[in-house]
RNA sequence: GGCGCGGUAGCCAAGUGGUAAGGCCGGGCUCUGCAAAAGCCCCAUGCGUCGGUUCAAUUCCGACCCGCGCCUCCA
């Protein structure tokens, strides 16, 4: 059964499958602008794209995932100058940070991660094609603009009728759209190539229209064309990119290539709220992964919290949500442990994906998988997983193995890696000594002393968890 | 104003034309010297409001109220 997904352009549920004659499913996702650490809002989008990719792979499709690095734009140029670094050094630093965060969150590496700077010639070629075909014009200062009126169907993704809105002169805040700033013919036209300006510093490239740098939208059009062709299977991004970025990508690529039908499917994910409020720097709720880890949450808990809501609904990200995620992951781990026991597998065997790949069974998790296949319903799928884990039917070894095969594939699709718990901070010597004392007292049945020592430990911020033959210390 | 999303228990969050998944919290019990952990059980006659269609609506239709997003470079 193919995966069915809501498509932003047609606004319909559509099955995702390989086009006739194709062997890979091509998906392009707009990547980060590398001028600082990505925040959890960015990672919600990237994580959901990762789940989509993994789900497609579990479904048997060979996926070619392309996610670009935006390394030339106003923000990266400004950031590099503020840091006193070259654009290359500056963006390299933040690209590496991005990769480290992705790895921690368990995101699979895209097959291609093109950089905008590395595709300047392709962008220039595309702009040239647009000028030649009459879809773009060169302004007096050497900038090039896309002529929105020349593009039939512009607005089809965001469903905006530009024939009636062509002279929109103000934005939502009531501010005038500065149509003269770049000598545009129309306020709707957008820059393909920006002529060199003093504030760009050394960041300019030669072009047929003089020195300058590419506009933002053309970067993605050129990179998707270079790596996936004029048409491909799916394009993803945050909902905010729907307009204008993706609308412009469609216009640029279709007008430059003359081929209708850019991305067959549009996958947009809703935004994140933090503690019920929109994320913003001024509210101080723009968390990075590092900040959450510093608060004591594991990247896997963050991942769970980020995918725990449906991708088309905005998700309220809270500290309590992270704690919920921790408990829920623990519950899944205990359920899996129980199944492993019955199946006669070790934890290590479970975490090796190849074990799962050789298994085709779904066991009692077939329904959970069906739920996930329907519009990437992660919360519904998780609900079904918990329902099955709570089912107390007696299982044979074979049945448990089938369950593990199915559950293993679902957990792989969700990118949830279990049993990664690293040891907490080790206790200081005085705490260790107190704990040892209490254990002795308890063994000697001197419960008054044991209780007194437990209290002391609590005051030091440590909890002693007694087991049958020993104890753990937890902060 | 245009386009779009949503309002389901204390919190988070699925879902369905036939009477509400799941997670967290909370309560009870079991097991533990205590504590914790864990296990078991309980926890929405109700799905923004008001109408309509229907044998039956939270689910379809209409109106309204409320919250949110985008509307030229924010995932």
PDB file of N, CA and C in Angstrom, chain A residues 2-3 58 60 78 85 120 174 181 185 227 244 246 255 304 323 335 347 351 368 379 385 390 400 405 410 462:
ATOM      1  N   UNK A   2       0.646   2.150  -0.943  1.00  0.00           N
ATOM      2  CA  UNK A   2       1.508   3.336  -0.986  1.00  0.00           C
ATOM      3  C   UNK A   2       1.156   4.304   0.125  1.00  0.00           C
ATOM      4  N   UNK A   3       2.105   5.182   0.387  1.00  0.00           N
ATOM      5  CA  UNK A   3       1.877   6.227   1.374  1.00  0.00           C
ATOM      6  C   UNK A   3       1.027   7.321   0.743  1.00  0.00           C
ATOM      7  N   UNK A  58      11.009   2.638   4.290  1.00  0.00           N
ATOM      8  CA  UNK A  58      10.422   1.420   4.861  1.00  0.00           C
ATOM      9  C   UNK A  58       9.355   0.879   3.916  1.00  0.00           C
ATOM     10  N   UNK A  60       9.586   0.801   0.905  1.00  0.00           N
ATOM     11  CA  UNK A  60      10.242   0.122  -0.205  1.00  0.00           C
ATOM     12  C   UNK A  60      10.723   1.023  -1.325  1.00  0.00           C
ATOM     13  N   UNK A  78      25.926  39.378   6.279  1.00  0.00           N
ATOM     14  CA  UNK A  78      25.991  40.264   7.440  1.00  0.00           C
ATOM     15  C   UNK A  78      26.706  39.570   8.608  1.00  0.00           C
ATOM     16  N   UNK A  85      34.864  37.342   9.572  1.00  0.00           N
ATOM     17  CA  UNK A  85      35.315  36.133   8.884  1.00  0.00           C
ATOM     18  C   UNK A  85      34.949  36.209   7.413  1.00  0.00           C
ATOM     19  N   UNK A 120      26.628  28.781  -8.309  1.00  0.00           N
ATOM     20  CA  UNK A 120      26.440  30.098  -8.931  1.00  0.00           C
ATOM     21  C   UNK A 120      26.319  29.978 -10.459  1.00  0.00           C
ATOM     22  N   UNK A 174       0.727  47.174   7.030  1.00  0.00           N
ATOM     23  CA  UNK A 174       0.342  48.470   6.520  1.00  0.00           C
ATOM     24  C   UNK A 174       1.513  49.291   6.018  1.00  0.00           C
ATOM     25  N   UNK A 181      12.924  50.279  -4.599  1.00  0.00           N
ATOM     26  CA  UNK A 181      14.222  50.005  -4.012  1.00  0.00           C
ATOM     27  C   UNK A 181      15.180  49.365  -5.007  1.00  0.00           C
ATOM     28  N   UNK A 185       9.756  46.634 -11.852  1.00  0.00           N
ATOM     29  CA  UNK A 185       8.637  47.121 -12.657  1.00  0.00           C
ATOM     30  C   UNK A 185       7.329  46.987 -11.901  1.00  0.00           C
ATOM     31  N   UNK A 227      20.201  18.677  -9.442  1.00  0.00           N
ATOM     32  CA  UNK A 227      20.312  17.365  -8.791  1.00  0.00           C
ATOM     33  C   UNK A 227      19.102  16.457  -8.960  1.00  0.00           C
ATOM     34  N   UNK A 244       6.526  33.526  -0.334  1.00  0.00           N
ATOM     35  CA  UNK A 244       6.727  33.520  -1.773  1.00  0.00           C
ATOM     36  C   UNK A 244       7.735  32.480  -2.281  1.00  0.00           C
ATOM     37  N   UNK A 246       8.425  29.170  -2.407  1.00  0.00           N
ATOM     38  CA  UNK A 246       8.109  28.028  -3.265  1.00  0.00           C
ATOM     39  C   UNK A 246       7.322  28.439  -4.508  1.00  0.00           C
ATOM     40  N   UNK A 255       9.350  28.414 -15.997  1.00  0.00           N
ATOM     41  CA  UNK A 255       9.580  29.381 -17.064  1.00  0.00           C
ATOM     42  C   UNK A 255      10.953  29.201 -17.703  1.00  0.00           C
ATOM     43  N   UNK A 304      11.393  13.129  19.848  1.00  0.00           N
ATOM     44  CA  UNK A 304      10.057  12.609  20.115  1.00  0.00           C
ATOM     45  C   UNK A 304       9.063  13.761  20.261  1.00  0.00           C
ATOM     46  N   UNK A 323       9.210  16.413  29.013  1.00  0.00           N
ATOM     47  CA  UNK A 323       9.153  15.432  30.101  1.00  0.00           C
ATOM     48  C   UNK A 323       8.197  14.290  29.735  1.00  0.00           C
ATOM     49  N   UNK A 335       8.452  -1.787  26.845  1.00  0.00           N
ATOM     50  CA  UNK A 335       7.647  -2.683  26.020  1.00  0.00           C
ATOM     51  C   UNK A 335       8.507  -3.500  25.077  1.00  0.00           C
ATOM     52  N   UNK A 347      19.181  -6.528  23.144  1.00  0.00           N
ATOM     53  CA  UNK A 347      18.969  -5.132  22.754  1.00  0.00           C
ATOM     54  C   UNK A 347      19.836  -4.771  21.558  1.00  0.00           C
ATOM     55  N   UNK A 351      18.782  -3.125  17.736  1.00  0.00           N
ATOM     56  CA  UNK A 351      19.164  -1.831  17.188  1.00  0.00           C
ATOM     57  C   UNK A 351      19.902  -1.929  15.865  1.00  0.00           C
ATOM     58  N   UNK A 368      -0.622   0.010  13.142  1.00  0.00           N
ATOM     59  CA  UNK A 368       0.144   1.225  13.452  1.00  0.00           C
ATOM     60  C   UNK A 368       0.845   1.730  12.193  1.00  0.00           C
ATOM     61  N   UNK A 379       1.279  10.945  15.428  1.00  0.00           N
ATOM     62  CA  UNK A 379       0.612  10.762  16.735  1.00  0.00           C
ATOM     63  C   UNK A 379      -0.360   9.583  16.727  1.00  0.00           C
ATOM     64  N   UNK A 385       0.809   2.166  18.632  1.00  0.00           N
ATOM     65  CA  UNK A 385       1.953   1.433  19.187  1.00  0.00           C
ATOM     66  C   UNK A 385       1.740   1.186  20.677  1.00  0.00           C
ATOM     67  N   UNK A 390       0.384  -2.398  25.256  1.00  0.00           N
ATOM     68  CA  UNK A 390      -0.386  -2.645  26.474  1.00  0.00           C
ATOM     69  C   UNK A 390      -1.193  -3.936  26.376  1.00  0.00           C
ATOM     70  N   UNK A 400       6.418 -12.879  18.921  1.00  0.00           N
ATOM     71  CA  UNK A 400       7.199 -11.763  19.456  1.00  0.00           C
ATOM     72  C   UNK A 400       8.193 -11.272  18.410  1.00  0.00           C
ATOM     73  N   UNK A 405       9.741  -7.189  14.468  1.00  0.00           N
ATOM     74  CA  UNK A 405       9.992  -6.800  13.086  1.00  0.00           C
ATOM     75  C   UNK A 405       9.136  -5.591  12.713  1.00  0.00           C
ATOM     76  N   UNK A 410       8.726   0.468  12.354  1.00  0.00           N
ATOM     77  CA  UNK A 410       8.031   1.728  12.692  1.00  0.00           C
ATOM     78  C   UNK A 410       8.971   2.663  13.438  1.00  0.00           C
ATOM     79  N   UNK A 462      20.495  14.209  45.521  1.00  0.00           N
ATOM     80  CA  UNK A 462      20.630  12.879  44.919  1.00  0.00           C
ATOM     81  C   UNK A 462      19.560  11.931  45.449  1.00  0.00           C
TER      82      UNK A 462
END
